[in-house]
Amino acid sequence: MSSHASLDLSRTSVELTADICNIESVSGNEETLADAIESALSGLAHLELIRHGNALVAKTNLGRSQRVVIAGHIDTVPVNNNLPVRWSEEEGAQWLWGRGTVDMKAGVAAAVKLAAELTEPAYDITWIWYDNEEVASELNGLGRLATVSPELLQADFAILGEPSNSTVEGGCNGTLRVEVRAHGVRAHSARAWKGENAIHKLAPALAALAAYSPATVTVDGLDYREGLSAVGVSGGVAGNVIPDEAVLTVNYRFAPDKTAAQALTHVEEVFAGFEVVVTDSAEGARPGLTAALAQDFVSAVGAEPMPKYGWTDVARFSALGIPAVNFGPGDPSLAHTDDERVLTSQILECERALRSWLSK
């Protein structure tokens, strides 16, 4: 091990959240935190530890009839004057402020504490803490484990600690990003009639977006709101040149009732007549709530499940045929913001629900 930060797992999950957040771990810089978690869990007889880069797996091998994966990423987006953490009291509620408090070190803290303390869980558990979730997909530590050691992800049910206000959020929308391209002919702008303006040719595509009504699709009892949005536009050569190419970048967030291929077909229909080029896509994940384990977990949480609109790594489990849900402290709308903060009551509630369900 190359670093020296330490974690005291006898502290509360709230205190431990603060400790983990204060170990800065922006994507690519997770080693110190990974080392600290590994050191804190090493020597515990009920856990088998497996390290792969800056991803750490801790497994129980108790011969239970069912296995659950509980996973969370340990990296954050860049810090912006919001570390070390600070505390505040508002209307009787306590908040912990700082980078990673929501996304998603509060969930990591609860999981690390439970991994140490639950020596005889009702199910065998594979705890996973992984790196590089906030950056390019090919760097994702969970994806790396799925490639090099897929057996480590095998389970009957999976929980991903993404922020969900400590309420179960099932599955996730898929995402598709395309470039809608228009082509023209260059000319001097003083003789515009000799050219064809590619930017002008995008007008029907923009009109189609303005008139578009996103669907709300019910999947296994949860309502997933879709979205089709322009997220970028580019074109132009110089201030006196009619442009011969213009590109409209569009992001489609599609419900998990359809595949990425079906989503692309829909987008091509919306932009019929245009060249449509895929630049990124990721399958969604169905809610995963029909499995008996999932229903038991929802009962332990005690709140009505909600859909997850953004894409998360639950889709990696879904692709392996493993039902998976999102469950973690924090309001996802505060993730990545400069005023990122979590209610400490949600951290405790997350720990309570997991402990209750895993100990029954």
Coordinates of C-alpha atoms in Angstrom, one line a residue, residues 77-300:
V77 CA -16.1 14.7 -9.7
P78 CA -13.5 17.4 -9.2
V79 CA -13.5 19.3 -5.9
N80 CA -14.4 23.0 -6.0
N81 CA -13.7 24.5 -2.6
N82 CA -16.1 22.0 -1.0
L83 CA -13.6 19.9 1.1
P84 CA -13.1 19.3 3.9
V85 CA -16.7 18.7 4.8
R86 CA -18.7 20.9 7.1
W87 CA -21.9 20.6 9.1
S88 CA -25.0 22.7 9.4
E89 CA -28.3 22.6 11.3
E90 CA -31.5 23.7 9.5
E91 CA -34.9 23.5 11.1
G92 CA -33.9 20.7 13.3
A93 CA -32.2 18.7 10.5
Q94 CA -28.5 18.1 10.3
W95 CA -26.7 18.3 7.0
L96 CA -23.2 17.3 6.0
W97 CA -21.8 19.4 3.2
G98 CA -18.9 18.6 0.8
R99 CA -17.8 16.8 -2.4
G100 CA -19.0 13.2 -2.4
T101 CA -21.5 13.5 0.4
V102 CA -24.3 12.7 -2.0
D103 CA -22.5 11.0 -4.9
M104 CA -21.8 8.7 -3.3
K105 CA -19.7 8.4 -0.2
A106 CA -22.5 8.4 2.3
G107 CA -23.7 5.1 0.7
V108 CA -20.1 3.8 0.7
A109 CA -19.7 4.6 4.4
A110 CA -22.8 2.7 5.4
A111 CA -21.7 -0.2 3.3
V112 CA -18.2 -0.3 4.7
K113 CA -19.5 -0.2 8.2
L114 CA -22.0 -3.0 7.6
A115 CA -19.5 -5.1 5.8
A116 CA -17.3 -5.1 8.9
E117 CA -20.2 -5.6 11.4
L118 CA -22.5 -8.2 9.7
T119 CA -20.6 -11.4 10.3
E120 CA -23.6 -13.7 9.9
P121 CA -25.9 -12.0 7.3
A122 CA -29.0 -13.8 6.0
Y123 CA -27.5 -13.9 2.5
D124 CA -23.9 -14.3 1.3
I125 CA -22.8 -10.7 0.4
T126 CA -20.4 -9.5 -2.2
W127 CA -19.4 -5.9 -1.2
I128 CA -17.8 -3.9 -4.1
W129 CA -16.2 -0.5 -4.0
Y130 CA -14.9 0.6 -7.4
D131 CA -13.1 3.4 -9.2
N132 CA -13.7 5.7 -12.2
E133 CA -17.5 5.8 -12.3
E134 CA -17.6 9.5 -13.1
V135 CA -15.5 9.3 -16.2
A136 CA -15.4 7.4 -19.5
S137 CA -17.2 4.1 -19.5
E138 CA -14.1 2.2 -20.6
L139 CA -12.4 3.2 -17.3
N140 CA -15.2 2.1 -15.0
G141 CA -14.0 -0.2 -12.3
L142 CA -17.2 -2.2 -12.2
G143 CA -17.1 -2.7 -15.9
R144 CA -13.5 -3.8 -15.6
L145 CA -14.4 -6.4 -12.9
A146 CA -17.3 -7.6 -15.1
T147 CA -14.7 -8.2 -17.9
V148 CA -11.7 -9.7 -16.0
S149 CA -13.6 -11.5 -13.2
P150 CA -17.3 -11.8 -14.1
E151 CA -17.8 -14.4 -11.4
L152 CA -17.3 -11.7 -8.8
L153 CA -20.5 -10.0 -9.9
Q154 CA -22.7 -13.1 -10.0
A155 CA -25.6 -12.8 -7.6
D156 CA -29.3 -13.3 -7.2
F157 CA -29.9 -9.5 -6.6
A158 CA -27.8 -6.4 -6.6
I159 CA -28.0 -3.0 -4.9
L160 CA -26.1 0.0 -6.2
G161 CA -25.6 2.8 -3.7
E162 CA -26.4 5.7 -6.0
P163 CA -28.2 8.5 -4.2
S164 CA -31.9 8.0 -4.1
N165 CA -33.0 9.8 -0.9
S166 CA -32.8 6.4 0.8
T167 CA -35.7 5.2 -1.2
V168 CA -35.5 2.3 -3.7
E169 CA -35.2 3.5 -7.3
G170 CA -35.7 0.7 -9.7
G171 CA -33.7 0.2 -12.9
C172 CA -32.7 3.2 -15.0
N173 CA -33.4 4.9 -18.3
G174 CA -31.1 4.2 -21.2
T175 CA -29.2 6.9 -23.0
L176 CA -28.4 7.5 -26.7
R177 CA -26.4 10.4 -28.1
V178 CA -26.4 11.2 -31.8
E179 CA -25.2 13.8 -34.2
V180 CA -27.9 15.0 -36.7
R181 CA -25.9 16.3 -39.6
A182 CA -26.8 18.6 -42.4
H183 CA -24.7 19.2 -45.5
G184 CA -24.6 22.2 -47.9
V185 CA -22.3 24.0 -50.3
R186 CA -19.7 26.6 -49.3
A187 CA -19.9 30.0 -50.9
H188 CA -19.0 33.7 -50.1
S189 CA -21.7 35.2 -48.0
A190 CA -21.9 38.1 -50.4
R191 CA -23.1 35.6 -53.0
A192 CA -25.0 33.4 -50.7
W193 CA -27.3 32.2 -53.6
K194 CA -24.3 30.3 -55.0
G195 CA -24.1 28.1 -51.9
E196 CA -26.4 26.0 -49.7
N197 CA -26.4 26.9 -46.0
A198 CA -26.1 23.8 -43.9
I199 CA -27.0 25.7 -40.7
H200 CA -30.3 26.7 -42.3
K201 CA -30.9 23.1 -43.3
L202 CA -31.0 22.2 -39.6
A203 CA -34.3 24.2 -39.1
P204 CA -36.6 21.2 -39.7
A205 CA -34.6 19.1 -37.1
L206 CA -34.9 21.9 -34.6
A207 CA -38.6 22.3 -35.4
A208 CA -39.1 18.5 -34.8
L209 CA -37.5 18.8 -31.4
A210 CA -39.6 21.8 -30.5
A211 CA -42.7 19.9 -31.4
Y212 CA -41.7 16.7 -29.8
S213 CA -43.7 15.4 -26.7
P214 CA -41.6 13.0 -24.6
A215 CA -43.4 9.9 -23.5
T216 CA -43.9 8.5 -20.0
V217 CA -43.6 4.8 -20.2
T218 CA -44.8 2.4 -17.4
V219 CA -42.4 -0.5 -16.9
D220 CA -43.2 -3.1 -14.2
G221 CA -45.3 -0.6 -12.4
L222 CA -42.9 2.4 -12.5
D223 CA -43.3 5.4 -14.7
Y224 CA -40.2 6.4 -16.6
R225 CA -40.1 9.9 -18.1
E226 CA -38.3 10.0 -21.4
G227 CA -36.5 13.0 -22.9
L228 CA -35.3 14.0 -26.3
S229 CA -33.1 17.1 -26.1
A230 CA -30.6 19.1 -28.2
V231 CA -27.4 19.3 -26.1
G232 CA -25.1 20.9 -28.6
V233 CA -25.0 22.6 -32.0
S234 CA -22.0 23.4 -34.2
G235 CA -21.4 24.8 -37.7
G236 CA -19.8 27.7 -39.4
V237 CA -16.5 28.3 -41.2
A238 CA -15.9 32.1 -41.1
G239 CA -17.8 35.3 -40.7
N240 CA -18.1 35.6 -44.5
V241 CA -18.6 32.0 -45.6
I242 CA -21.8 30.0 -46.1
P243 CA -21.2 26.8 -44.1
D244 CA -21.3 23.5 -45.8
E245 CA -21.8 21.4 -42.7
A246 CA -23.8 21.8 -39.4
V247 CA -24.2 19.3 -36.6
L248 CA -27.0 19.1 -34.0
T249 CA -26.1 16.9 -31.0
V250 CA -29.2 15.2 -29.5
N251 CA -29.5 13.1 -26.3
Y252 CA -32.4 10.6 -26.0
R253 CA -33.1 9.3 -22.5
F254 CA -35.3 6.3 -23.2
A255 CA -37.4 4.1 -20.9
P256 CA -36.1 0.5 -20.2
D257 CA -38.9 -1.0 -22.2
K258 CA -36.8 -0.6 -25.3
T259 CA -33.3 -1.5 -26.4
A260 CA -30.7 1.0 -27.6
A261 CA -31.4 -0.3 -31.2
Q262 CA -35.1 0.5 -30.8
A263 CA -34.2 3.9 -29.4
L264 CA -32.1 4.6 -32.4
T265 CA -34.9 3.6 -34.8
H266 CA -37.2 6.1 -33.0
V267 CA -34.6 8.9 -33.2
E268 CA -34.1 8.2 -36.9
E269 CA -37.9 8.4 -37.5
V270 CA -38.0 11.8 -35.7
F271 CA -35.1 13.1 -37.9
A272 CA -36.1 11.4 -41.1
G273 CA -34.2 12.7 -44.1
F274 CA -31.1 13.7 -42.0
E275 CA -27.9 11.8 -41.5
V276 CA -27.9 10.4 -37.9
V277 CA -24.7 9.2 -36.4
V278 CA -24.5 7.5 -33.0
T279 CA -21.7 8.8 -30.8
D280 CA -22.7 7.1 -27.5
S281 CA -25.3 4.7 -26.2
A282 CA -26.0 2.6 -23.1
E283 CA -28.8 0.2 -22.5
G284 CA -31.3 0.9 -19.7
A285 CA -32.3 -1.5 -17.0
R286 CA -35.8 -2.8 -16.1
P287 CA -36.8 -2.1 -12.5
G288 CA -35.7 -5.4 -11.1
L289 CA -38.5 -5.3 -8.6
T290 CA -40.3 -8.6 -9.5
A291 CA -37.6 -10.8 -7.8
A292 CA -38.6 -12.0 -4.4
L293 CA -35.4 -10.6 -2.9
A294 CA -36.2 -7.2 -4.3
Q295 CA -39.7 -7.3 -2.9
D296 CA -38.3 -8.3 0.6
F297 CA -35.8 -5.4 0.4
V298 CA -38.5 -2.9 -0.6
S299 CA -40.5 -4.0 2.5
A300 CA -37.5 -3.5 4.7

